[in-house]
Short mmCIF file of C-alpha atoms in Angstrom, two decimals:
data_model
loop_
_atom_site.label_atom_id
_atom_site.label_comp_id
_atom_site.label_asym_id
_atom_site.label_seq_id
_atom_site.Cartn_x
_atom_site.Cartn_y
_atom_site.Cartn_z
CA UNK A 14 139.70 39.07 76.35
CA UNK A 15 139.48 35.54 74.96
CA UNK A 16 137.29 36.74 72.11
CA UNK A 17 139.75 39.52 71.30
CA UNK A 18 142.69 37.09 71.33
CA UNK A 19 140.70 34.83 69.01
CA UNK A 20 140.18 37.75 66.62
CA UNK A 21 143.94 38.32 66.64
CA UNK A 22 144.59 34.64 65.99
CA UNK A 23 146.33 34.33 69.37
CA UNK A 24 143.76 32.33 71.33
CA UNK A 25 145.98 29.24 71.63
CA UNK A 26 149.45 30.72 71.11
CA UNK A 27 151.40 33.85 71.99
CA UNK A 28 152.83 34.69 68.54
CA UNK A 29 151.80 34.25 64.91
CA UNK A 30 153.44 35.02 61.55
CA UNK A 31 151.82 36.92 58.68
CA UNK A 32 153.34 36.83 55.19
CA UNK A 33 152.37 38.01 51.74
CA UNK A 34 152.70 40.73 49.15
CA UNK A 35 149.73 42.78 50.39
CA UNK A 36 150.67 42.47 54.06
CA UNK A 37 148.76 45.55 55.23
CA UNK A 38 145.56 43.84 54.12
CA UNK A 39 146.14 41.54 57.11
CA UNK A 40 147.57 44.11 59.57
CA UNK A 41 145.03 46.94 59.24
CA UNK A 42 141.98 44.87 60.36
CA UNK A 43 143.85 43.92 63.54
CA UNK A 44 144.52 47.58 64.40
CA UNK A 45 141.33 49.28 63.19
CA UNK A 46 139.16 48.66 66.30
CA UNK A 47 141.98 49.40 68.76
CA UNK A 48 142.87 52.59 70.62
CA UNK A 49 146.08 53.83 72.23
CA UNK A 50 148.43 52.92 69.39
CA UNK A 51 152.11 53.87 69.33
CA UNK A 52 154.21 53.12 66.26
CA UNK A 53 157.70 53.49 64.81
CA UNK A 54 158.31 53.26 61.05
CA UNK A 55 161.41 54.46 59.28
CA UNK A 56 159.51 55.25 56.06
CA UNK A 57 155.93 56.47 55.68
CA UNK A 58 154.52 56.54 52.17
CA UNK A 59 151.46 58.23 50.62
CA UNK A 60 148.15 56.90 51.87
CA UNK A 61 149.67 55.75 55.17
CA UNK A 62 146.61 56.93 57.12
CA UNK A 63 144.47 54.28 55.41
CA UNK A 64 146.93 51.53 56.37
CA UNK A 65 147.82 52.60 59.92
CA UNK A 66 144.58 53.76 61.61
CA UNK A 67 145.95 56.24 64.15
CA UNK A 68 143.51 58.27 66.27
CA UNK A 69 143.96 61.65 68.01
CA UNK A 70 146.43 61.18 70.86
CA UNK A 71 148.24 58.24 69.24
CA UNK A 72 151.96 58.67 68.55
CA UNK A 73 154.19 57.67 65.63
CA UNK A 74 157.95 58.06 65.18
CA UNK A 75 159.46 58.18 61.68
CA UNK A 76 162.46 59.51 59.79
CA UNK A 77 161.30 62.85 58.39
CA UNK A 78 164.79 64.23 57.80
CA UNK A 79 165.29 66.32 54.66
CA UNK A 80 167.30 63.72 52.75
CA UNK A 81 164.65 61.07 53.44
CA UNK A 82 161.91 63.41 52.20
CA UNK A 83 163.96 64.35 49.13
CA UNK A 84 164.45 60.68 48.26
CA UNK A 85 160.68 60.10 48.44
CA UNK A 86 160.98 57.51 51.23
CA UNK A 87 158.88 59.54 53.70
CA UNK A 88 155.85 61.52 52.59
CA UNK A 89 155.30 64.86 54.39
CA UNK A 90 151.74 64.82 53.01
CA UNK A 91 150.94 61.70 55.04
CA UNK A 92 152.56 63.15 58.18
CA UNK A 93 150.71 66.45 57.78
CA UNK A 94 147.42 64.57 57.49
CA UNK A 95 148.13 62.85 60.80
CA UNK A 96 149.20 66.05 62.56
CA UNK A 97 146.02 67.86 61.49
CA UNK A 98 144.01 64.89 62.80
CA UNK A 99 145.57 65.17 66.27
CA UNK A 100 148.20 62.42 65.94
CA UNK A 101 151.56 63.13 67.63
CA UNK A 102 154.42 62.75 65.12
CA UNK A 103 158.14 62.67 66.02
CA UNK A 104 161.14 62.46 63.70
CA UNK A 105 164.24 60.39 64.45
CA UNK A 106 166.99 60.46 61.84
CA UNK A 107 168.28 56.99 60.97
CA UNK A 108 165.20 55.15 62.25
CA UNK A 109 164.62 51.90 60.37
CA UNK A 110 162.29 50.11 62.79
CA UNK A 111 158.89 48.82 61.69
CA UNK A 112 156.61 48.17 64.64
CA UNK A 113 153.27 49.18 66.11
CA UNK A 114 152.09 48.55 69.67
CA UNK A 115 148.43 48.34 70.71
CA UNK A 116 148.32 49.25 74.40
CA UNK A 117 144.68 48.39 75.12
CA UNK A 118 143.86 45.16 76.92
CA UNK A 119 145.04 42.75 75.64
CA UNK A 120 148.14 44.59 74.46
CA UNK A 121 150.11 43.24 71.52
CA UNK A 122 152.92 44.22 69.16
CA UNK A 123 153.23 43.90 65.38
CA UNK A 124 156.81 43.94 64.08
CA UNK A 125 158.36 42.89 60.80
CA UNK A 126 159.68 44.01 57.44
CA UNK A 127 156.81 46.18 56.15
CA UNK A 128 156.92 49.99 56.02
CA UNK A 129 153.68 51.99 55.95
CA UNK A 130 153.53 52.08 52.18
CA UNK A 131 150.59 51.19 49.97
CA UNK A 132 151.06 48.20 47.70
CA UNK A 133 152.01 49.31 44.20
CA UNK A 134 153.09 47.72 40.95
CA UNK A 135 156.33 46.60 42.65
CA UNK A 136 154.85 44.61 45.49
CA UNK A 137 157.34 43.10 47.89
CA UNK A 138 157.19 39.85 49.79
CA UNK A 139 156.82 40.84 53.46
CA UNK A 140 156.72 39.03 56.80
CA UNK A 141 155.55 40.34 60.20
CA UNK A 142 154.89 38.75 63.58
CA UNK A 143 152.01 39.46 65.96
CA UNK A 144 152.60 38.72 69.65
CA UNK A 145 150.83 39.37 72.95
CA UNK A 146 153.53 37.75 75.09
CA UNK A 147 153.95 40.07 78.10
CA UNK A 148 157.74 40.39 78.14
CA UNK A 149 157.92 40.89 74.37
CA UNK A 150 155.37 43.71 74.52
CA UNK A 151 157.25 45.35 77.42
CA UNK A 152 160.56 45.16 75.54
CA UNK A 153 158.93 46.74 72.50
CA UNK A 154 157.49 49.52 74.69
CA UNK A 155 160.88 50.10 76.26
CA UNK A 156 162.59 50.38 72.86
CA UNK A 157 159.87 52.71 71.58
CA UNK A 158 160.26 55.00 74.62
CA UNK A 159 164.01 55.15 74.07
CA UNK A 160 163.52 56.21 70.44
CA UNK A 161 160.93 58.77 71.51
CA UNK A 162 163.42 60.27 73.97
CA UNK A 163 166.06 60.46 71.23
CA UNK A 164 163.66 62.04 68.76
CA UNK A 165 163.07 65.75 68.57
CA UNK A 166 159.93 67.55 69.72
CA UNK A 167 156.61 66.75 68.10
CA UNK A 168 156.35 68.00 64.52
CA UNK A 169 153.88 70.77 63.74
CA UNK A 170 152.12 71.75 60.54
CA UNK A 171 154.62 74.60 60.24
CA UNK A 172 157.46 72.06 60.23
CA UNK A 173 155.91 69.87 57.54
CA UNK A 174 154.41 72.37 55.09
CA UNK A 175 157.82 73.58 53.76
CA UNK A 176 158.69 69.93 53.01
CA UNK A 177 155.73 69.38 50.70
CA UNK A 178 157.52 70.88 47.71
CA UNK A 179 160.71 68.98 48.55
CA UNK A 180 159.05 65.57 48.53
CA UNK A 181 160.68 63.34 45.94
CA UNK A 182 162.77 66.18 44.48
CA UNK A 183 165.99 64.28 45.03
CA UNK A 184 165.04 60.97 43.48
CA UNK A 185 167.72 59.52 41.27
CA UNK A 186 166.87 59.56 37.55
CA UNK A 187 168.32 56.56 35.77
CA UNK A 188 169.60 57.55 32.29
CA UNK A 189 169.82 54.96 29.53
CA UNK A 190 173.19 53.24 29.48
CA UNK A 191 175.16 53.93 26.24
CA UNK A 192 175.66 50.98 23.99
CA UNK A 193 178.99 49.31 24.48
CA UNK A 194 181.00 49.04 21.21
CA UNK A 195 181.81 45.46 20.24
CA UNK A 196 185.26 44.30 21.18
CA UNK A 197 187.77 43.34 18.53
CA UNK A 198 188.26 39.65 18.19
CA UNK A 199 191.42 38.41 19.89
CA UNK A 200 193.97 36.62 17.71
CA UNK A 201 193.59 32.90 17.64
CA UNK A 202 195.97 31.03 19.90
CA UNK A 203 197.84 28.09 18.50
CA UNK A 204 196.42 24.74 19.41
CA UNK A 205 198.91 22.21 20.77
CA UNK A 206 198.07 18.84 19.32
CA UNK A 207 200.66 16.74 21.12
CA UNK A 208 203.32 17.02 23.77
CA UNK A 209 206.35 14.85 24.40
CA UNK A 210 205.75 12.21 26.97
CA UNK A 211 207.25 12.94 30.38
CA UNK A 212 209.58 10.14 31.50
CA UNK A 213 208.33 8.30 34.54
CA UNK A 214 210.80 8.06 37.41
CA UNK A 215 210.99 4.47 38.71
CA UNK A 216 209.74 4.00 42.20
CA UNK A 217 212.31 3.71 44.96
CA UNK A 218 212.88 0.22 46.29
CA UNK A 219 210.90 -0.62 49.40
CA UNK A 220 213.18 -0.52 52.46
CA UNK A 221 213.36 -3.65 54.59
CA UNK A 222 211.27 -3.59 57.75
CA UNK A 223 213.07 -2.39 60.87
CA UNK A 224 213.40 -4.85 63.69
CA UNK A 225 210.88 -4.38 66.50
CA UNK A 226 212.38 -4.32 69.96
CA UNK A 227 210.13 -6.04 72.47
CA UNK A 228 208.97 -3.70 75.25
CA UNK A 229 210.36 -4.61 78.67
CA UNK A 230 207.81 -5.79 81.20
CA UNK A 231 207.94 -3.52 84.31
CA UNK A 232 208.24 -5.30 87.63
CA UNK A 233 205.07 -5.36 89.70
CA UNK A 234 204.72 -2.42 92.13
CA UNK A 235 204.71 -3.31 95.76
CA UNK A 236 201.30 -2.90 97.35
CA UNK A 237 201.37 -0.62 100.38
CA UNK A 238 199.18 -1.91 103.17
CA UNK A 239 196.18 0.28 103.96
CA UNK A 240 196.58 2.65 106.92
CA UNK A 241 194.53 1.75 109.97
CA UNK A 242 191.25 3.68 110.17
CA UNK A 243 191.39 6.68 112.49
CA UNK A 244 189.07 6.65 115.40
CA UNK A 245 186.25 9.17 115.04
CA UNK A 246 185.57 11.16 118.14
CA UNK A 247 181.88 11.52 118.99
CA UNK A 248 180.50 14.94 117.92
CA UNK A 249 179.56 17.22 120.78
CA UNK A 250 175.89 17.98 121.25
CA UNK A 251 174.88 21.33 119.64
CA UNK A 252 174.47 24.18 122.04
CA UNK A 253 171.50 26.45 121.35
CA UNK A 254 172.55 30.03 120.63
CA UNK A 255 171.09 32.63 122.97
CA UNK A 256 168.15 34.49 121.46
CA UNK A 257 168.83 38.11 120.55
CA UNK A 258 165.88 40.38 121.15
CA UNK A 259 164.78 42.62 118.27
CA UNK A 260 167.64 41.65 115.99
CA UNK A 261 167.29 43.70 112.75
CA UNK A 262 167.25 41.86 109.46
CA UNK A 263 170.01 42.73 106.99
CA UNK A 264 168.90 45.20 104.32
CA UNK A 265 168.75 44.04 100.73
CA UNK A 266 171.29 45.53 98.31
CA UNK A 267 169.51 45.93 94.95
CA UNK A 268 171.27 46.68 91.70
CA UNK A 269 168.95 49.56 90.87
CA UNK A 270 167.13 52.18 92.89
CA UNK A 271 164.44 50.39 94.90
CA UNK A 272 161.39 51.95 96.47
CA UNK A 273 158.77 50.52 98.75
CA UNK A 274 155.17 50.11 97.89
CA UNK A 275 152.92 52.82 99.30
CA UNK A 276 153.35 52.56 103.05
CA UNK A 277 150.66 53.93 105.35
CA UNK A 278 150.62 54.06 109.11
CA UNK A 279 148.36 51.53 110.92
CA UNK A 280 146.53 54.47 112.40
CA UNK A 281 145.57 55.87 108.99
CA UNK A 282 142.21 54.14 109.06
CA UNK A 283 141.39 55.80 112.39
CA UNK A 284 141.66 59.44 111.34
CA UNK A 285 141.25 61.82 114.26
CA UNK A 286 138.58 64.41 113.72
CA UNK A 287 140.14 66.95 116.11
CA UNK A 288 143.12 67.42 113.76
CA UNK A 289 142.78 70.65 111.76
CA UNK A 290 142.39 70.24 108.02
CA UNK A 291 145.85 70.45 106.40
CA UNK A 292 146.64 72.97 103.69
CA UNK A 293 146.37 71.55 100.17
CA UNK A 294 147.93 74.14 97.82
CA UNK A 295 147.98 73.83 94.06
CA UNK A 296 151.44 72.64 92.89
CA UNK A 297 153.84 75.41 91.90
CA UNK A 298 156.88 73.13 91.54
CA UNK A 299 156.36 69.52 90.48
CA UNK A 300 158.91 66.69 90.23
CA UNK A 301 158.71 63.32 88.47
CA UNK A 302 160.41 60.63 90.58
CA UNK A 303 161.32 57.28 89.00
CA UNK A 304 161.00 54.43 91.53
CA UNK A 305 161.33 50.65 91.72
CA UNK A 306 159.26 48.76 94.26
CA UNK A 307 160.92 46.65 96.96
CA UNK A 308 162.62 46.73 100.35
CA UNK A 309 161.46 47.51 103.88
CA UNK A 310 161.65 50.81 105.83
CA UNK A 311 163.63 51.19 109.03
CA UNK A 312 161.95 51.32 112.44
CA UNK A 313 162.77 55.03 112.74
CA UNK A 314 161.15 55.74 109.35
CA UNK A 315 157.96 53.94 110.37
CA UNK A 316 157.88 55.82 113.67
CA UNK A 317 158.08 59.14 111.81
CA UNK A 318 155.25 57.97 109.55
CA UNK A 319 153.03 57.37 112.59
CA UNK A 320 153.84 60.81 114.01
CA UNK A 321 153.07 62.60 110.73
CA UNK A 322 149.87 60.62 110.32
CA UNK A 323 148.61 61.81 113.71
CA UNK A 324 149.45 65.37 112.69
CA UNK A 325 148.12 65.51 109.10
CA UNK A 326 145.60 62.71 108.46
CA UNK A 327 142.12 64.22 108.06
CA UNK A 328 138.74 62.88 106.82
CA UNK A 329 138.15 65.95 104.65
CA UNK A 330 135.46 68.60 104.76
CA UNK A 331 132.21 69.05 102.83
CA UNK A 332 132.43 65.69 101.09
CA UNK A 333 136.00 66.09 99.84
CA UNK A 334 138.40 63.18 99.67
CA UNK A 335 140.29 62.36 102.91
CA UNK A 336 143.95 63.24 103.42
CA UNK A 337 146.56 60.62 104.26
CA UNK A 338 150.33 60.48 104.72
CA UNK A 339 152.43 58.08 102.64
CA UNK A 340 156.09 57.11 102.75
CA UNK A 341 158.40 56.12 99.92
CA UNK A 342 162.16 55.64 99.84
CA UNK A 343 164.99 55.13 97.38
CA UNK A 344 168.38 53.42 97.67
CA UNK A 345 171.53 54.52 95.88
CA UNK A 346 171.96 52.12 92.96
CA UNK A 347 174.67 51.34 90.47
CA UNK A 348 174.47 53.17 87.17
CA UNK A 349 171.90 55.72 88.34
CA UNK A 350 171.89 59.17 89.82
CA UNK A 351 171.65 59.24 93.62
CA UNK A 352 168.07 60.01 94.70
CA UNK A 353 167.61 63.64 95.64
CA UNK A 354 166.41 64.82 99.03
CA UNK A 355 163.26 66.74 98.15
CA UNK A 356 162.50 69.82 100.21
CA UNK A 357 159.19 70.37 101.97
CA UNK A 358 156.54 72.21 99.99
CA UNK A 359 157.22 70.81 96.51
CA UNK A 360 155.00 68.19 94.87
CA UNK A 361 156.02 64.83 93.39
CA UNK A 362 154.48 62.34 90.97
CA UNK A 363 155.75 58.82 91.60
CA UNK A 364 156.50 56.76 88.48
CA UNK A 365 157.08 53.07 89.24
CA UNK A 366 159.63 51.69 86.80
CA UNK A 367 160.24 48.04 86.01
CA UNK A 368 163.76 47.69 84.58
CA UNK A 369 166.75 49.56 85.91
CA UNK A 370 164.72 52.66 86.65
CA UNK A 371 163.29 53.00 83.12
CA UNK A 372 159.54 53.59 82.96
CA UNK A 373 157.43 51.79 80.36
CA UNK A 374 154.26 52.97 78.66
CA UNK A 375 152.09 50.92 81.01
CA UNK A 376 154.05 51.73 84.18
CA UNK A 377 151.97 52.75 87.18
CA UNK A 378 152.01 56.38 88.33
CA UNK A 379 150.56 57.88 91.51
CA UNK A 380 148.73 61.16 92.02
CA UNK A 381 150.75 64.25 93.02
CA UNK A 382 151.74 64.41 96.68
CA UNK A 383 152.88 67.35 98.81
CA UNK A 384 156.30 66.73 100.40
CA UNK A 385 156.13 67.09 104.21
CA UNK A 386 159.58 65.82 105.17
CA UNK A 387 162.55 64.13 103.51
CA UNK A 388 165.88 62.97 104.89
CA UNK A 389 168.80 60.71 103.94
CA UNK A 390 169.78 57.78 106.16
CA UNK A 391 173.58 57.91 105.92
CA UNK A 392 173.99 54.84 108.14
CA UNK A 393 172.02 52.56 105.81
CA UNK A 394 173.84 50.56 103.17
CA UNK A 395 173.25 51.39 100.46
CA UNK A 396 172.48 54.99 101.39
CA UNK A 397 168.71 55.47 101.60
CA UNK A 398 166.53 58.54 101.15
CA UNK A 399 163.09 58.67 102.83
CA UNK A 400 160.29 61.01 101.78
CA UNK A 401 156.89 61.63 103.41
CA UNK A 402 154.09 63.13 101.34
CA UNK A 403 150.52 64.27 101.93
CA UNK A 404 148.13 62.89 99.31
CA UNK A 405 144.45 62.18 98.70
CA UNK A 406 142.26 59.47 97.23
CA UNK A 407 141.43 59.70 93.51
CA UNK A 408 139.38 57.62 91.13
CA UNK A 409 141.74 58.22 88.20
CA UNK A 410 144.27 55.49 87.36
CA UNK A 411 146.47 56.83 84.54
CA UNK A 412 149.63 55.12 83.31
CA UNK A 413 152.98 56.53 82.25
CA UNK A 414 151.88 56.46 78.62
CA UNK A 415 149.03 58.86 79.48
CA UNK A 416 151.52 61.18 81.16
CA UNK A 417 153.72 61.18 78.05
CA UNK A 418 150.75 61.98 75.83
CA UNK A 419 149.64 64.82 78.09
CA UNK A 420 153.07 66.43 77.85
CA UNK A 421 153.44 65.68 74.13
CA UNK A 422 150.21 67.59 73.49
CA UNK A 423 152.06 70.78 74.53
CA UNK A 424 155.35 69.78 72.90
CA UNK A 425 157.08 68.53 76.05
CA UNK A 426 158.61 65.27 77.30
CA UNK A 427 158.94 63.69 80.76
CA UNK A 428 161.88 65.12 82.72
CA UNK A 429 163.19 63.26 85.76
CA UNK A 430 166.12 65.59 86.42
CA UNK A 431 164.49 69.00 86.79
CA UNK A 432 161.19 70.22 88.18
CA UNK A 433 158.21 71.50 86.22
CA UNK A 434 157.46 75.14 87.14
CA UNK A 435 155.74 76.57 84.03
CA UNK A 436 151.96 76.67 84.73
CA UNK A 437 150.89 75.14 81.40
CA UNK A 438 153.20 72.16 81.95
CA UNK A 439 151.95 71.65 85.50
CA UNK A 440 148.32 71.87 84.36
CA UNK A 441 148.99 69.26 81.66
CA UNK A 442 150.13 66.86 84.39
CA UNK A 443 147.38 67.71 86.88
CA UNK A 444 144.79 67.06 84.18
CA UNK A 445 145.45 63.33 84.64
CA UNK A 446 143.70 63.53 88.05
CA UNK A 447 140.75 65.91 87.53
CA UNK A 448 138.99 64.92 90.79
CA UNK A 449 141.78 65.92 93.21
CA UNK A 450 140.90 69.59 93.66
CA UNK A 451 143.15 72.12 95.43
CA UNK A 452 142.76 75.05 97.80
CA UNK A 453 142.11 78.40 96.12
CA UNK A 454 145.16 80.62 95.94
#
């Protein structure tokens, strides 16, 4: 990583500034060896592919609206080249951002004044910053995800080909300005050579000074004798409060929905072999659940986890991955929808968000789990929803950005409100964990 930061010029600092007329001559070498690029540029000119080295699966957002294409600000030829190469292209009307995020390790963001336009005879003075500071990169990812949600579905070749003939058709043609006829000379104004002198009013006589009345000296205030000090009674010795057995700790009240880390029963490691192998059906209805880590489960919730572990935990058969039971929960939070109580039999993919329930490109996601039980604890404050799922070990460790790309490949976006039931959408999500395996139908 140190060598890569040195190549970026960030070995001893977290941000650097690039300036110049041919700014892409400095930006392109930083991006060329990287993978997993996401970008947002309001205008994309001809030859953009040579400046912004996007690979299949990378994503770019631009303004490909008709008026922008007609004005020549965005080239449909450049966008079509990317689409045919496997790059995901979205259009967001009114976009004027200019940034690109490299999501490999170490991740960094490039943001500044330069559009993806080759330097021409009218070269502009540009300035961009390069930063690998963690919070700056996360904020850039969060903004990019918001624009991606606002943008329409991914553009196809069929969307762009009709725009090829429209490109630049609406450019303004500047006609020569007609010569302005010379104005007639204005008549000469008379020149005043002298003016009568203005009489000077004599100054008013200075008034005599007013007599100053001496200020009376106030009589001295009588000094009140100090009150005698009150006697301080000795403080009584503290009495130790009686110990309360098994006193529950008060629950935290987060601002956003909070969810625990993966909680397993202590008995998970000692899986009983006499338990029959649980059913592991292929998902037919799949939910995305946005979660924020934190909090502690109630004693009743942990007791249910132990019971379900004894009933469902299994080492697996014929070399397959073992089964285990996991618990997650969500609290009602301000500004968010109340967490739903999922019914048994559906599957969930947990997406761990970082800020107010909004997932970032690098946010952690967990493999699909089969819902066994779910219930709402109405006596908890805030109201809490518990969910128990059956899941299995997997070697795959995808992030939320991989999930977005998998859905974008079929023209879809993440949906946290409704379930996925169409087979091709479910298969696009399950492809992130190819080693899970499911029971034949």
